PDB file of C-alpha atoms in Angstrom:
ATOM      1  CA  MET G1460      57.575 -18.241-180.976  1.00  0.00           C
ATOM      2  CA  ILE G1461      59.925 -15.804-182.655  1.00  0.00           C
ATOM      3  CA  GLY G1462      61.224 -12.886-180.627  1.00  0.00           C
ATOM      4  CA  ARG G1463      63.608 -10.028-181.299  1.00  0.00           C
ATOM      5  CA  LEU G1464      64.275  -6.881-179.336  1.00  0.00           C
ATOM      6  CA  SER G1465      65.015  -3.530-180.918  1.00  0.00           C
ATOM      7  CA  THR G1466      65.748  -1.090-178.125  1.00  0.00           C
ATOM      8  CA  THR G1467      68.139  -0.967-175.240  1.00  0.00           C
ATOM      9  CA  ALA G1468      66.313  -2.600-172.364  1.00  0.00           C
ATOM     10  CA  ALA G1469      62.980  -4.183-173.066  1.00  0.00           C
ATOM     11  CA  LEU G1470      61.377  -5.747-170.051  1.00  0.00           C
ATOM     12  CA  ILE G1471      58.665  -8.268-170.499  1.00  0.00           C
ATOM     13  CA  LEU G1472      56.382  -9.443-167.760  1.00  0.00           C
ATOM     14  CA  THR G1473      55.545 -13.055-168.417  1.00  0.00           C
ATOM     15  CA  ALA G1474      52.868 -14.898-166.518  1.00  0.00           C
ATOM     16  CA  CYS G1475      51.960 -18.538-166.728  1.00  0.00           C
ATOM     17  CA  LEU G1476      48.281 -18.565-165.924  1.00  0.00           C
ATOM     18  CA  ALA G1477      46.538 -21.719-164.843  1.00  0.00           C
ATOM     19  CA  SER G1478      43.068 -22.045-163.424  1.00  0.00           C
ATOM     20  CA  SER G1479      44.085 -23.237-160.038  1.00  0.00           C
ATOM     21  CA  ALA G1480      43.108 -22.690-156.450  1.00  0.00           C
ATOM     22  CA  ALA G1481      46.777 -21.920-155.836  1.00  0.00           C
ATOM     23  CA  ALA G1482      46.258 -18.545-157.497  1.00  0.00           C
ATOM     24  CA  GLN G1483      43.817 -17.679-154.703  1.00  0.00           C
ATOM     25  CA  GLU G1484      46.128 -18.671-151.829  1.00  0.00           C
ATOM     26  CA  ARG G1485      47.409 -15.241-150.875  1.00  0.00           C
ATOM     27  CA  GLU G1486      47.350 -11.592-151.719  1.00  0.00           C
ATOM     28  CA  PHE G1487      50.549 -10.388-153.292  1.00  0.00           C
ATOM     29  CA  ARG G1488      51.729  -6.984-154.468  1.00  0.00           C
ATOM     30  CA  LEU G1489      55.085  -5.420-155.246  1.00  0.00           C
ATOM     31  CA  THR G1490      56.118  -1.843-155.936  1.00  0.00           C
ATOM     32  CA  PRO G1491      58.710  -1.102-158.633  1.00  0.00           C
ATOM     33  CA  ALA G1492      61.296  -0.544-155.867  1.00  0.00           C
ATOM     34  CA  GLU G1493      60.494  -3.932-154.308  1.00  0.00           C
ATOM     35  CA  ILE G1494      60.786  -5.621-157.701  1.00  0.00           C
ATOM     36  CA  ALA G1495      64.151  -3.944-158.295  1.00  0.00           C
ATOM     37  CA  ALA G1496      65.378  -5.343-154.951  1.00  0.00           C
ATOM     38  CA  LEU G1497      64.505  -8.954-155.838  1.00  0.00           C
ATOM     39  CA  PRO G1498      67.387 -11.218-156.846  1.00  0.00           C
ATOM     40  CA  GLY G1499      67.750 -11.773-160.553  1.00  0.00           C
ATOM     41  CA  THR G1500      69.337 -14.646-162.414  1.00  0.00           C
ATOM     42  CA  GLY G1501      70.416 -15.354-165.949  1.00  0.00           C
ATOM     43  CA  ALA G1502      68.033 -16.979-168.398  1.00  0.00           C
ATOM     44  CA  GLY G1503      66.324 -19.075-165.748  1.00  0.00           C
ATOM     45  CA  PRO G1504      63.277 -21.328-165.666  1.00  0.00           C
ATOM     46  CA  GLY G1505      60.317 -19.902-167.511  1.00  0.00           C
ATOM     47  CA  SER G1506      62.496 -18.022-169.994  1.00  0.00           C
ATOM     48  CA  SER G1507      63.800 -19.220-173.341  1.00  0.00           C
ATOM     49  CA  GLY G1508      67.230 -19.959-171.872  1.00  0.00           C
ATOM     50  CA  VAL G1509      68.987 -17.623-174.326  1.00  0.00           C
ATOM     51  CA  ALA G1510      72.226 -16.171-172.946  1.00  0.00           C
ATOM     52  CA  GLY G1511      72.012 -12.548-171.871  1.00  0.00           C
ATOM     53  CA  ILE G1512      68.406 -12.692-170.698  1.00  0.00           C
ATOM     54  CA  GLN G1513      67.923 -11.714-167.052  1.00  0.00           C
ATOM     55  CA  THR G1514      65.042 -13.292-165.120  1.00  0.00           C
ATOM     56  CA  THR G1515      63.381 -12.158-161.890  1.00  0.00           C
ATOM     57  CA  VAL G1516      60.712 -14.370-160.300  1.00  0.00           C
ATOM     58  CA  LEU G1517      57.896 -12.155-159.034  1.00  0.00           C
ATOM     59  CA  TYR G1518      55.445 -14.825-157.909  1.00  0.00           C
ATOM     60  CA  GLY G1519      55.268 -18.606-157.715  1.00  0.00           C
ATOM     61  CA  ASP G1520      57.792 -21.134-158.960  1.00  0.00           C
ATOM     62  CA  PRO G1521      58.451 -21.508-162.696  1.00  0.00           C
ATOM     63  CA  THR G1522      59.882 -24.995-162.103  1.00  0.00           C
ATOM     64  CA  ALA G1523      56.648 -26.304-160.566  1.00  0.00           C
ATOM     65  CA  ALA G1524      53.089 -26.781-161.778  1.00  0.00           C
ATOM     66  CA  GLY G1525      50.811 -23.826-161.171  1.00  0.00           C
ATOM     67  CA  PRO G1526      50.763 -20.114-161.798  1.00  0.00           C
ATOM     68  CA  TYR G1527      53.886 -17.989-161.678  1.00  0.00           C
ATOM     69  CA  THR G1528      55.009 -14.594-162.883  1.00  0.00           C
ATOM     70  CA  ILE G1529      58.495 -13.633-164.022  1.00  0.00           C
ATOM     71  CA  ARG G1530      60.016 -10.448-165.350  1.00  0.00           C
ATOM     72  CA  ILE G1531      62.586 -10.882-168.079  1.00  0.00           C
ATOM     73  CA  ALA G1532      64.990  -8.305-169.444  1.00  0.00           C
ATOM     74  CA  VAL G1533      66.213  -9.110-172.924  1.00  0.00           C
ATOM     75  CA  PRO G1534      69.267  -7.415-174.462  1.00  0.00           C
ATOM     76  CA  PRO G1535      68.766  -5.446-177.692  1.00  0.00           C
ATOM     77  CA  ASN G1536      68.693  -7.399-180.954  1.00  0.00           C
ATOM     78  CA  THR G1537      68.382 -10.758-179.197  1.00  0.00           C
ATOM     79  CA  ARG G1538      66.841 -13.443-181.387  1.00  0.00           C
ATOM     80  CA  ILE G1539      64.942 -16.276-179.765  1.00  0.00           C
ATOM     81  CA  ALA G1540      64.415 -19.321-181.963  1.00  0.00           C
ATOM     82  CA  ALA G1541      60.925 -20.630-182.629  1.00  0.00           C
ATOM     83  CA  HIS G1542      59.877 -22.877-179.757  1.00  0.00           C
ATOM     84  CA  SER G1543      56.838 -24.024-177.792  1.00  0.00           C
ATOM     85  CA  HIS G1544      55.873 -24.264-174.137  1.00  0.00           C
ATOM     86  CA  GLN G1545      54.140 -26.891-172.034  1.00  0.00           C
ATOM     87  CA  ASP G1546      51.907 -24.265-170.456  1.00  0.00           C
ATOM     88  CA  GLN G1547      49.943 -21.161-171.424  1.00  0.00           C
ATOM     89  CA  ARG G1548      51.982 -17.921-171.429  1.00  0.00           C
ATOM     90  CA  THR G1549      50.846 -14.320-171.367  1.00  0.00           C
ATOM     91  CA  ALA G1550      53.026 -11.223-171.363  1.00  0.00           C
ATOM     92  CA  VAL G1551      52.977  -7.453-171.284  1.00  0.00           C
ATOM     93  CA  VAL G1552      55.769  -5.457-172.911  1.00  0.00           C
ATOM     94  CA  VAL G1553      57.037  -2.993-170.298  1.00  0.00           C
ATOM     95  CA  SER G1554      59.673  -1.145-172.321  1.00  0.00           C
ATOM     96  CA  GLY G1555      61.421  -1.370-175.655  1.00  0.00           C
ATOM     97  CA  ALA G1556      59.909  -3.142-178.635  1.00  0.00           C
ATOM     98  CA  TRP G1557      59.296  -6.882-178.738  1.00  0.00           C
ATOM     99  CA  TYR G1558      59.034  -8.428-182.200  1.00  0.00           C
ATOM    100  CA  PHE G1559      56.898 -11.516-181.812  1.00  0.00           C
ATOM    101  CA  GLY G1560      55.592 -14.196-184.145  1.00  0.00           C
ATOM    102  CA  TYR G1561      53.854 -17.547-183.880  1.00  0.00           C
ATOM    103  CA  GLY G1562      54.835 -20.722-185.671  1.00  0.00           C
ATOM    104  CA  ALA G1563      57.077 -23.774-185.625  1.00  0.00           C
ATOM    105  CA  THR G1564      59.744 -21.998-187.690  1.00  0.00           C
ATOM    106  CA  ALA G1565      61.000 -18.421-187.790  1.00  0.00           C
ATOM    107  CA  GLN G1566      59.209 -16.466-190.510  1.00  0.00           C
ATOM    108  CA  GLU G1567      59.813 -12.712-190.570  1.00  0.00           C
ATOM    109  CA  SER G1568      56.494 -12.192-192.368  1.00  0.00           C
ATOM    110  CA  LEU G1569      54.691 -13.485-189.252  1.00  0.00           C
ATOM    111  CA  VAL G1570      56.472 -11.146-186.826  1.00  0.00           C
ATOM    112  CA  LYS G1571      54.522  -8.240-185.338  1.00  0.00           C
ATOM    113  CA  PRO G1572      56.248  -5.392-183.460  1.00  0.00           C
ATOM    114  CA  LEU G1573      54.814  -4.930-179.971  1.00  0.00           C
ATOM    115  CA  PRO G1574      55.551  -1.536-178.344  1.00  0.00           C
ATOM    116  CA  PRO G1575      55.339  -0.878-174.575  1.00  0.00           C
ATOM    117  CA  GLY G1576      51.886  -1.620-173.200  1.00  0.00           C
ATOM    118  CA  SER G1577      51.281  -4.436-175.690  1.00  0.00           C
ATOM    119  CA  TYR G1578      49.942  -7.799-174.557  1.00  0.00           C
ATOM    120  CA  TYR G1579      50.261 -11.233-176.102  1.00  0.00           C
ATOM    121  CA  SER G1580      49.565 -14.858-175.269  1.00  0.00           C
ATOM    122  CA  GLU G1581      51.234 -18.103-176.229  1.00  0.00           C
ATOM    123  CA  PRO G1582      49.016 -21.184-176.133  1.00  0.00           C
ATOM    124  CA  ALA G1583      50.452 -24.366-174.666  1.00  0.00           C
TER     125      ALA G1583
END
């Protein structure tokens, strides 16, 4: 995965989706104000670990097996090196522009700009 941000505060909602009964355990909903009140951390579990990224866990536990959802805020012009994940990832771009590509190495020709409202997935 290759990522780069172009505007001031892109937020990306990342969800690790697994077909699991755990996803059916409880109803869960948060308003934007409730999300804003949740504690955030640096580049925590479920994120790329790049300095400057802020992570908020919305649901589940990104350190454990099973579904979870995190919100990440990535500073402008951040570059995330090509990497892979052990689980399926899906994301929605909330604000800013997320430049995303697939592949084992960074190749600008494979990068596609994703404006707010865009969706992407990363296979395991």
